[in-house]
Short mmCIF file of C-alpha atoms in Angstrom, two decimals:
data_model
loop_
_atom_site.label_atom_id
_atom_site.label_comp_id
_atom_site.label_asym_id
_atom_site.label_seq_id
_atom_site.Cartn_x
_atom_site.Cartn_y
_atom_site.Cartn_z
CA UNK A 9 29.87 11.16 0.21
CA UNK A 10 29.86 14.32 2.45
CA UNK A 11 27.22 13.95 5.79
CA UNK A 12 26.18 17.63 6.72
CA UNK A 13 23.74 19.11 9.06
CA UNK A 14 22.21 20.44 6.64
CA UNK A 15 22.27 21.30 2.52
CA UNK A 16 21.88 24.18 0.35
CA UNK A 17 17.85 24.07 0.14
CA UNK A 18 15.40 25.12 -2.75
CA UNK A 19 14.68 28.38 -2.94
CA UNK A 20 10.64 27.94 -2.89
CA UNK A 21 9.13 26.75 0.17
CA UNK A 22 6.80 23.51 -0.22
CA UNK A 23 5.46 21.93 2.94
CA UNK A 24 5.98 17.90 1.12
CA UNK A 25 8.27 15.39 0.60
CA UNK A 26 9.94 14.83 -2.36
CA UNK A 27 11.60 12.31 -4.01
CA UNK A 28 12.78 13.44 -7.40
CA UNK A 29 14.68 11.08 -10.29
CA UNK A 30 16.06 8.83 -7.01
CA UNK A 31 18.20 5.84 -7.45
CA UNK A 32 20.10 4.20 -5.72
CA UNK A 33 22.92 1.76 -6.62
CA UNK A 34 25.25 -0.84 -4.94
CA UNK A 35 28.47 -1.24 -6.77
CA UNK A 36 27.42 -2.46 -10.54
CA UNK A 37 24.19 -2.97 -9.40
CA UNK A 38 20.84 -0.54 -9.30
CA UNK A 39 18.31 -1.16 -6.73
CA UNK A 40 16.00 1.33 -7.68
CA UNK A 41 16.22 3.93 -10.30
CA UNK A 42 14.60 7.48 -11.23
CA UNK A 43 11.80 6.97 -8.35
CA UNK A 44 9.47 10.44 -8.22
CA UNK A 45 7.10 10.12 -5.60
CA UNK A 46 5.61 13.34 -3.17
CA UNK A 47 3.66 13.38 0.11
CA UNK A 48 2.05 16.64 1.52
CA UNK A 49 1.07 17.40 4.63
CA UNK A 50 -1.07 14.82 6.41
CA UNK A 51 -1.12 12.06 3.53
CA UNK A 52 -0.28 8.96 4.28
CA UNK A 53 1.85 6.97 1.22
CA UNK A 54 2.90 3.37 0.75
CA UNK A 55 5.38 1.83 -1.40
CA UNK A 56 3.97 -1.65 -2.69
CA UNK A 57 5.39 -4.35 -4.52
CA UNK A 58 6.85 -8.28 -4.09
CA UNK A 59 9.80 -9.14 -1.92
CA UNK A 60 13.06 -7.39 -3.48
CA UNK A 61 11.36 -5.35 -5.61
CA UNK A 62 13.39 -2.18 -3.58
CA UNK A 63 10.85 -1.13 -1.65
CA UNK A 64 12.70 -1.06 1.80
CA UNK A 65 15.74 0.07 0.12
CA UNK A 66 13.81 3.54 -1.57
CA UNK A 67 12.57 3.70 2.70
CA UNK A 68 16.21 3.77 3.82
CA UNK A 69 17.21 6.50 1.66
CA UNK A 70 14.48 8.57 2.54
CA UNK A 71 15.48 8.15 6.09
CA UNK A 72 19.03 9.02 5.03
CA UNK A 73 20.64 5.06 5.82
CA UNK A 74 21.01 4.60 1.94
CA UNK A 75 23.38 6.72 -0.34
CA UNK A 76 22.05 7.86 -3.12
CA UNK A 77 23.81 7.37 -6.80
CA UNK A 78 21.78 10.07 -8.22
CA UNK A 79 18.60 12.11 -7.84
CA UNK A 80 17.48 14.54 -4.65
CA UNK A 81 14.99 13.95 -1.38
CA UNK A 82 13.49 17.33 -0.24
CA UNK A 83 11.45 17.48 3.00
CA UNK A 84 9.77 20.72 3.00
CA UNK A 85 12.06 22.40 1.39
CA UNK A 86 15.20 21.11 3.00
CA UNK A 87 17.37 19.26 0.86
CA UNK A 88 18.26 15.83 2.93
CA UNK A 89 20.47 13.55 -0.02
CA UNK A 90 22.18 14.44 -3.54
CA UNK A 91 24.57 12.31 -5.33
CA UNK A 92 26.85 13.67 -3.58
CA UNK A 93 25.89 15.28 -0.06
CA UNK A 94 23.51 13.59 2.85
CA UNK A 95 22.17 14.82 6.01
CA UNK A 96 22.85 12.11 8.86
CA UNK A 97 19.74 10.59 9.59
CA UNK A 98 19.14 11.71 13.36
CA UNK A 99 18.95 15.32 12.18
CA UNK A 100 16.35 14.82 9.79
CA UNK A 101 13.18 15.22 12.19
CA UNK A 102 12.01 11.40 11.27
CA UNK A 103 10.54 8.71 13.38
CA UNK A 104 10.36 5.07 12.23
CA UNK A 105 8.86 1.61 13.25
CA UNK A 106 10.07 -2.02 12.54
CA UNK A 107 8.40 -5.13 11.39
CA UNK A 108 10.73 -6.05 14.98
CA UNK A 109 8.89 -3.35 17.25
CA UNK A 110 12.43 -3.10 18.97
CA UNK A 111 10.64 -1.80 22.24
CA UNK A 112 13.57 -1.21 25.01
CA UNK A 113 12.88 -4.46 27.03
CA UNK A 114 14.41 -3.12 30.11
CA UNK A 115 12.03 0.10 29.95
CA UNK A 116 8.84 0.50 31.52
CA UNK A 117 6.17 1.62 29.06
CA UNK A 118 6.39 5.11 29.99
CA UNK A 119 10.35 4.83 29.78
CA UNK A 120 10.19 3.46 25.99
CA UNK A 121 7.99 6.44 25.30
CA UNK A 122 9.87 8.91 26.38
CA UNK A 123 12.98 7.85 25.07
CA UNK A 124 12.74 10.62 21.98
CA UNK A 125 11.64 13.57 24.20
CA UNK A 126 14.42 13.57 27.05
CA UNK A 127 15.09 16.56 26.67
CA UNK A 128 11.39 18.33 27.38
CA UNK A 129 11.01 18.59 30.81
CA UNK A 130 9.57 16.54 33.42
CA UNK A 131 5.55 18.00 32.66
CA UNK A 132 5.78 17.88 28.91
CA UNK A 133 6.98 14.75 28.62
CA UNK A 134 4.17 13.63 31.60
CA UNK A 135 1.60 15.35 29.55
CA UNK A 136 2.86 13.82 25.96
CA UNK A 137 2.80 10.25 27.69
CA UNK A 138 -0.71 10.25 29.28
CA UNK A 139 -2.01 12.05 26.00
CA UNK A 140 -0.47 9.55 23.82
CA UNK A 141 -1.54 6.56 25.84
CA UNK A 142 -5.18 7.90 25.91
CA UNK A 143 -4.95 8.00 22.33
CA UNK A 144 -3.87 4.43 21.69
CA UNK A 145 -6.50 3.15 24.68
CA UNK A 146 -3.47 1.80 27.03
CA UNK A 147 -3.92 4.45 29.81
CA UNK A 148 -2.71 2.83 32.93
CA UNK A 149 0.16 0.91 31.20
CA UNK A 150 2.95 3.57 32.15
CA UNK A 151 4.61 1.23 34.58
CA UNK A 152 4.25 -2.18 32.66
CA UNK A 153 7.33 -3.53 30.74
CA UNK A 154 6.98 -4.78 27.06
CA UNK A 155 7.11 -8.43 28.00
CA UNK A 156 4.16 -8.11 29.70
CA UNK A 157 1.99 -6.99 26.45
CA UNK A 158 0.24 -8.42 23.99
CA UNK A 159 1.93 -8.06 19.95
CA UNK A 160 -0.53 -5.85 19.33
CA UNK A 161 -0.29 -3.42 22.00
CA UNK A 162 3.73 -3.58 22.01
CA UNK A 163 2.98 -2.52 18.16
CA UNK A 164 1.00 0.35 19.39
CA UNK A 165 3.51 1.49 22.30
CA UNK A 166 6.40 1.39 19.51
CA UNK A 167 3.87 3.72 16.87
CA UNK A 168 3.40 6.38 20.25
CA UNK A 169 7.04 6.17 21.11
CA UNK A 170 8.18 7.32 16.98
CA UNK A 171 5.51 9.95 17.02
CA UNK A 172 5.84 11.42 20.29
CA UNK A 173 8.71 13.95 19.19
CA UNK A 174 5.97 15.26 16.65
CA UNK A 175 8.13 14.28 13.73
CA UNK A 176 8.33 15.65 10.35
CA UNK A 177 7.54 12.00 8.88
CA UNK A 178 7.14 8.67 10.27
CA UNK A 179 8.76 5.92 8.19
CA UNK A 180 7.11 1.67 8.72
CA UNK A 181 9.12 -0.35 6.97
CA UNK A 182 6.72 -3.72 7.47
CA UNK A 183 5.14 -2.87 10.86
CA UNK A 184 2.10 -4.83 11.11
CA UNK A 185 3.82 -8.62 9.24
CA UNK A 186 4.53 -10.09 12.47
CA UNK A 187 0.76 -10.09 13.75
CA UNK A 188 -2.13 -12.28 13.21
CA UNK A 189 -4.24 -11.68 10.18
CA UNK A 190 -7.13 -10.76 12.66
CA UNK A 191 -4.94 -8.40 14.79
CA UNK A 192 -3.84 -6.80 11.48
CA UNK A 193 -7.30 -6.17 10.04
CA UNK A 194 -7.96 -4.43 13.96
CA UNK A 195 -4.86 -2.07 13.99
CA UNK A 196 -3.98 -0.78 10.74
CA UNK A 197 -7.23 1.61 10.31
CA UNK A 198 -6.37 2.45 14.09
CA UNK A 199 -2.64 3.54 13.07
CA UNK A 200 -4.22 5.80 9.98
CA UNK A 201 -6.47 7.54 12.06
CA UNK A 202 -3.90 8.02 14.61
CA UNK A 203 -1.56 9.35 12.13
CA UNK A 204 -4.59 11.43 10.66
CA UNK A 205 -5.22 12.77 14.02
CA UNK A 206 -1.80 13.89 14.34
CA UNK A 207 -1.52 15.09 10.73
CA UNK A 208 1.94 13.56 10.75
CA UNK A 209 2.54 12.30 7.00
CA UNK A 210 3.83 8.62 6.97
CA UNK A 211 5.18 6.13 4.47
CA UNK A 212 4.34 2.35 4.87
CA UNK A 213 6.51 -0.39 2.90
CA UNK A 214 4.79 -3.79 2.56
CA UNK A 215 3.99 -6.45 0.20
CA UNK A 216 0.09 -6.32 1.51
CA UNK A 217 -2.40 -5.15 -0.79
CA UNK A 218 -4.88 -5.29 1.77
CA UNK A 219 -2.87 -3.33 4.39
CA UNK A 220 -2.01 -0.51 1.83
CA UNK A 221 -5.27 0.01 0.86
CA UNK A 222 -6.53 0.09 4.27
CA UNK A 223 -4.11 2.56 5.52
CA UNK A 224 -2.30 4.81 1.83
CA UNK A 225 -3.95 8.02 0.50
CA UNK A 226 -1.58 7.56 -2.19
CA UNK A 227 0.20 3.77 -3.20
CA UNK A 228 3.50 3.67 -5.29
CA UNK A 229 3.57 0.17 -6.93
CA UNK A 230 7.16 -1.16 -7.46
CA UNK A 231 8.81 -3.51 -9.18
CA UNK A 232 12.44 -4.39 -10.21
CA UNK A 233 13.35 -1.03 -8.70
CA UNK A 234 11.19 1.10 -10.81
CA UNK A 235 7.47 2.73 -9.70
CA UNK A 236 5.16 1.21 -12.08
CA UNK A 237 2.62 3.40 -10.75
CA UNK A 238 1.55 6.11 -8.26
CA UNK A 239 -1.96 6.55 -7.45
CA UNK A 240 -5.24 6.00 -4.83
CA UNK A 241 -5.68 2.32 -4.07
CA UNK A 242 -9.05 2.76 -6.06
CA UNK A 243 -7.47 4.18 -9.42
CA UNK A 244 -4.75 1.23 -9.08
CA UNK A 245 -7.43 -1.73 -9.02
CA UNK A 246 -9.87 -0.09 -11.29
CA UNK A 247 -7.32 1.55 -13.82
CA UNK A 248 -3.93 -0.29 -13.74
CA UNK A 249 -1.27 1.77 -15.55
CA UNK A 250 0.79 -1.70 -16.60
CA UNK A 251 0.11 -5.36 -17.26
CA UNK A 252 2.08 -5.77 -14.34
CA UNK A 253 0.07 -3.43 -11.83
CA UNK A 254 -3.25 -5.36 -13.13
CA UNK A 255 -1.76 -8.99 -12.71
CA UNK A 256 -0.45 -7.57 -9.09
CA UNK A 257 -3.22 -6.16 -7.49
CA UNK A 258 -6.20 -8.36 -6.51
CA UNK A 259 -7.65 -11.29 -8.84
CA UNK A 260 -7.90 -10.82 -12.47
CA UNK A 261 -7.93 -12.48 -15.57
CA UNK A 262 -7.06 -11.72 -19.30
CA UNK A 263 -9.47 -12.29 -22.58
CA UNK A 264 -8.59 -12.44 -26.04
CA UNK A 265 -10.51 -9.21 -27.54
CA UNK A 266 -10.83 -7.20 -30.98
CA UNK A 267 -11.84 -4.00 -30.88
CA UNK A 268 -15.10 -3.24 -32.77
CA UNK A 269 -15.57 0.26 -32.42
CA UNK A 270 -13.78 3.20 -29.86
CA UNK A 271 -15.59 1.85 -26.85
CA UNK A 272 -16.42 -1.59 -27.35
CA UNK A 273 -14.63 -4.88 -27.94
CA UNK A 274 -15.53 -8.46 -28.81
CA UNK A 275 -14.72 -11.01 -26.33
CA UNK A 276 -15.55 -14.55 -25.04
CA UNK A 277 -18.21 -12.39 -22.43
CA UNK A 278 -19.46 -10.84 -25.83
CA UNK A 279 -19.18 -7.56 -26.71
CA UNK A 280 -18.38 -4.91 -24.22
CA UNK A 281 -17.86 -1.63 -23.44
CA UNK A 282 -18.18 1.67 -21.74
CA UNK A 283 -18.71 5.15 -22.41
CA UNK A 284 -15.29 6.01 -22.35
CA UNK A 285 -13.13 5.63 -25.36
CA UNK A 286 -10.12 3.07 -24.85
CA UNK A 287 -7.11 4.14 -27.23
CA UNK A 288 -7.09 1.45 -29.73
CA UNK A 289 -7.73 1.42 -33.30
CA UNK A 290 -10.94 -0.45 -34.69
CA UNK A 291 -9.83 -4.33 -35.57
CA UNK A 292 -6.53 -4.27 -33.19
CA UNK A 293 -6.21 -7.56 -31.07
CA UNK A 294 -5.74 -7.05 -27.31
CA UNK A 295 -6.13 -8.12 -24.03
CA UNK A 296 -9.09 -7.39 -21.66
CA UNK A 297 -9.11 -7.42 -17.97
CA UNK A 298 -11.49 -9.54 -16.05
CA UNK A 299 -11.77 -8.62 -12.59
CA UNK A 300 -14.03 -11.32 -9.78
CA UNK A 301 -16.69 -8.29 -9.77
CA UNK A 302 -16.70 -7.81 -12.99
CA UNK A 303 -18.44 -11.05 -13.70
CA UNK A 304 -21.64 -12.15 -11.17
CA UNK A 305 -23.83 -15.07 -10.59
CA UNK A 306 -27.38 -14.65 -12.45
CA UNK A 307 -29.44 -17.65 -12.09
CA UNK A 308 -31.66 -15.77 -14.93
CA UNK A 309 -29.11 -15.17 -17.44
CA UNK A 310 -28.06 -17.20 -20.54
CA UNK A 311 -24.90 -17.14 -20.64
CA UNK A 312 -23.03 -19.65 -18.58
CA UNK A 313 -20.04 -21.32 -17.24
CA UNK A 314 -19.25 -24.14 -15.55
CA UNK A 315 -17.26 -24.24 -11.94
CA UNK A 316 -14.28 -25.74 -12.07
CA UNK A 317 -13.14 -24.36 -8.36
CA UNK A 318 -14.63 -22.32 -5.27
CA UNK A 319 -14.01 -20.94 -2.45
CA UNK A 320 -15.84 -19.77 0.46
CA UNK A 321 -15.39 -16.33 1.92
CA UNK A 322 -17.85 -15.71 4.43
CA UNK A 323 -19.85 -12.99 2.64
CA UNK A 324 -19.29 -14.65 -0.78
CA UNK A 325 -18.34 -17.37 -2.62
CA UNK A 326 -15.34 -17.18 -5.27
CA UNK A 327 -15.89 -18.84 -8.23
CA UNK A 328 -13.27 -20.07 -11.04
CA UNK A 329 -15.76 -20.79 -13.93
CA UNK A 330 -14.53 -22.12 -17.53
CA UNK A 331 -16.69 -20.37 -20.43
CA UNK A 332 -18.04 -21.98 -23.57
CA UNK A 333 -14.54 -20.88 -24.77
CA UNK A 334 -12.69 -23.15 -22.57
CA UNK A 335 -11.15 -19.60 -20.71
CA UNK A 336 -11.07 -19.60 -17.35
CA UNK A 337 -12.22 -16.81 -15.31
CA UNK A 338 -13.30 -15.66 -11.53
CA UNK A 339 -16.54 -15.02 -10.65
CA UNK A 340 -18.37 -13.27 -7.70
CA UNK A 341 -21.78 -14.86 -6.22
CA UNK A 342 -23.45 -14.12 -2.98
CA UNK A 343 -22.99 -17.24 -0.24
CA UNK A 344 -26.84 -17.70 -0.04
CA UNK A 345 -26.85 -19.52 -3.59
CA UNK A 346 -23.94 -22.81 -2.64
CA UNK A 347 -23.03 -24.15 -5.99
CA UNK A 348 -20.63 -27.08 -6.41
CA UNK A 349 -17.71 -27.98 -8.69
CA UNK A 350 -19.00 -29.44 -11.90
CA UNK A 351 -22.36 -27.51 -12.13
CA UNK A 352 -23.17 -24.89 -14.80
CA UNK A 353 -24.53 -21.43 -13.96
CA UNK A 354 -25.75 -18.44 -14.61
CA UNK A 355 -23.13 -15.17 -15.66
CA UNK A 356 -23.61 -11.33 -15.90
CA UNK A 357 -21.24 -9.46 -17.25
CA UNK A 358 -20.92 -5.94 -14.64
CA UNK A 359 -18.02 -4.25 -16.56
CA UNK A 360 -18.34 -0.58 -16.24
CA UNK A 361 -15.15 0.22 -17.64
CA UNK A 362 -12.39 -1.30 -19.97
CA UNK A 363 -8.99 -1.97 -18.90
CA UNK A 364 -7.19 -2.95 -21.69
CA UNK A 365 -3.64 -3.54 -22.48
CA UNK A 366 -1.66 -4.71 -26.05
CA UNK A 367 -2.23 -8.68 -26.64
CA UNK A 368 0.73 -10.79 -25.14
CA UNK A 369 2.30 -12.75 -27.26
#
């Protein structure tokens, strides 16, 4: 493996990231393989996906700490790792924050800060602290030392500090898992508007689904080293791409169907459909997708189930209600009506779309 400066660039000039056909491999073994993913100017992305799925590992190759064993990263039109060539990671124009936060203990605020911009002099980097502070709500904290802060404003000192060179991209490889649920909910939509407000593109790895949606224009889901799919956090819970996206992301259930026509199918909710056509052939068996929201509490309907679990969200109640069937399935109702385990109520069917997938055997 040969580190350069830099490497023989594409001829045509994209402002984006690129990750084209990327794996990576250690000894016998493939982490991830043939990963395509871009990011333009001012997106923010997210890889998604359990613990070990390679996540983390496809986040250090981008950031050039991870060979790569075939494929090619381009960041706006520089070419930063081949198979065979790398650029060392501190000339690649990146910034990056740690689930750890690894804030310079010793360093005052202001210090930490300016740790990436020692070379601008003394009034840029004055005027690139205060600004940056202002923009995270901690003016005044120049002279305090980490210790002294709270988790979540040590998280936003250690965002400032990455982004105050004005770097190309900004790389979080778990940021936010060491804070309070709470905290978490508070300073991720903070970070993406700060990142907006810089236009600096970013790439967030975590096992979250809540956290990527809250902060990803774009979401690659992975698993077992491969991207099972690449899209808004909206077209990955509405219109999962594999069985394993829609078992993944949020609740969701499966139904025995049979397709009766090319937009409806016959299930244990009926028969159901939508105005778009769904693939299969009339009479094929398959398996529907059940989302909580796509089944509500109707104290006026007919059709029923019985609650066999709940829980209590605040805002909602979550229901899991066996059907006439004997399937099991969640259900949405509004915390004003307080139903207990054992009772029998009212379902309506909301689908306004079909997800469905080949039957498992």
């Amino acid at each position: 493996m040969t580190t350069l400066s830099s490497i023989h660039s594409p001829a045509q000039s994209t402002q984006e990231l690129s990750v084209q056909e990327v794996s990576v491999s250690y000894g016998n073994t493939t982490i991830v393989k043939d990963i395509n993913f871009t990011l333009k100017m001012g997106e923010i992305g997210c890889f998604l996906g359990p613990s070990g799925c390679g996540k983390s590992t496809l986040l250090r190759a981008i950031a050039g700490f991870e060979n790569l064993s075939q494929g090619r990263i381009v960041l706006d039109s520089e070419m930063l790792s081949t198979s065979n060539a790398v650029v060392a990671p501190e000339k690649r124009c990146m910034g990056m924050v740690f689930q750890d936060i690894a804030l310079f203990p010793h360093l005052t605020v202001r210090e930490n800060i300016e740790f990436g911009i020692r070379s601008w002099s003394k009034k840029q980097k004055q005027e690139r602290v205060s600004y940056l502070l202002g923009l995270v709500n901690l003016t005044g904290f120049e002279n305090r030392y980490p210790d002294s802060l709270s988790g979540g404003q040590q998280q936003r000192i250690a965002l400032i500090r990455a982004i105050a060179p004005k770097p190309k991209l900004l790389l979080m490889d778990e940021p936010f898992s060491g804070l309070d649920a709470k905290l978490r909910e508070e300073l991720v939509p903070d970070v993406r508007n700060i990142l907006l407000h810089e236009n600096i593109r970013a790439i967030l790895v975590t096992h979250d689904q809540m956290e990527a949606f809250a902060m990803a224009d774009h979401i690659a889901i992975l698993n077992q080293g491969q991207v099972h799919q690449s899209a808004s956090a909206y077209m990955i819970y509405h219109n999962p791409a594999t069985r394993f996206v829609a078992e993944f992301i949020g609740y969701g259930d499966f139904l025995p169907a049979k397709v009766c026509d090319e937009f409806k199918v016959k299930s244990d909710l009926g028969t159901v459909g939508s105005e778009k056509k769904h693939g299969f052939n009339v009479g094929d068996e398959v398996d529907l997708l059940i989302r909580p929201d796509d089944v509500l509490h109707d104290d006026d309907s007919e059709f029923v189930g019985l609650i066999v679990s709940r829980w209590f969200r605040g805002s909602h109640f979550l229901y899991r209600v066996k059907l006439q069937s004997g399937k099991i399935i969640y259900c949405f109702a509004s915390s004003h009506h307080d139903h207990s385990v054992g009772q029998t109520i009212g379902l309506r069917v909301n689908l306004d779309h079909l997800v469905l997938f080949e039957k498992k055997e």
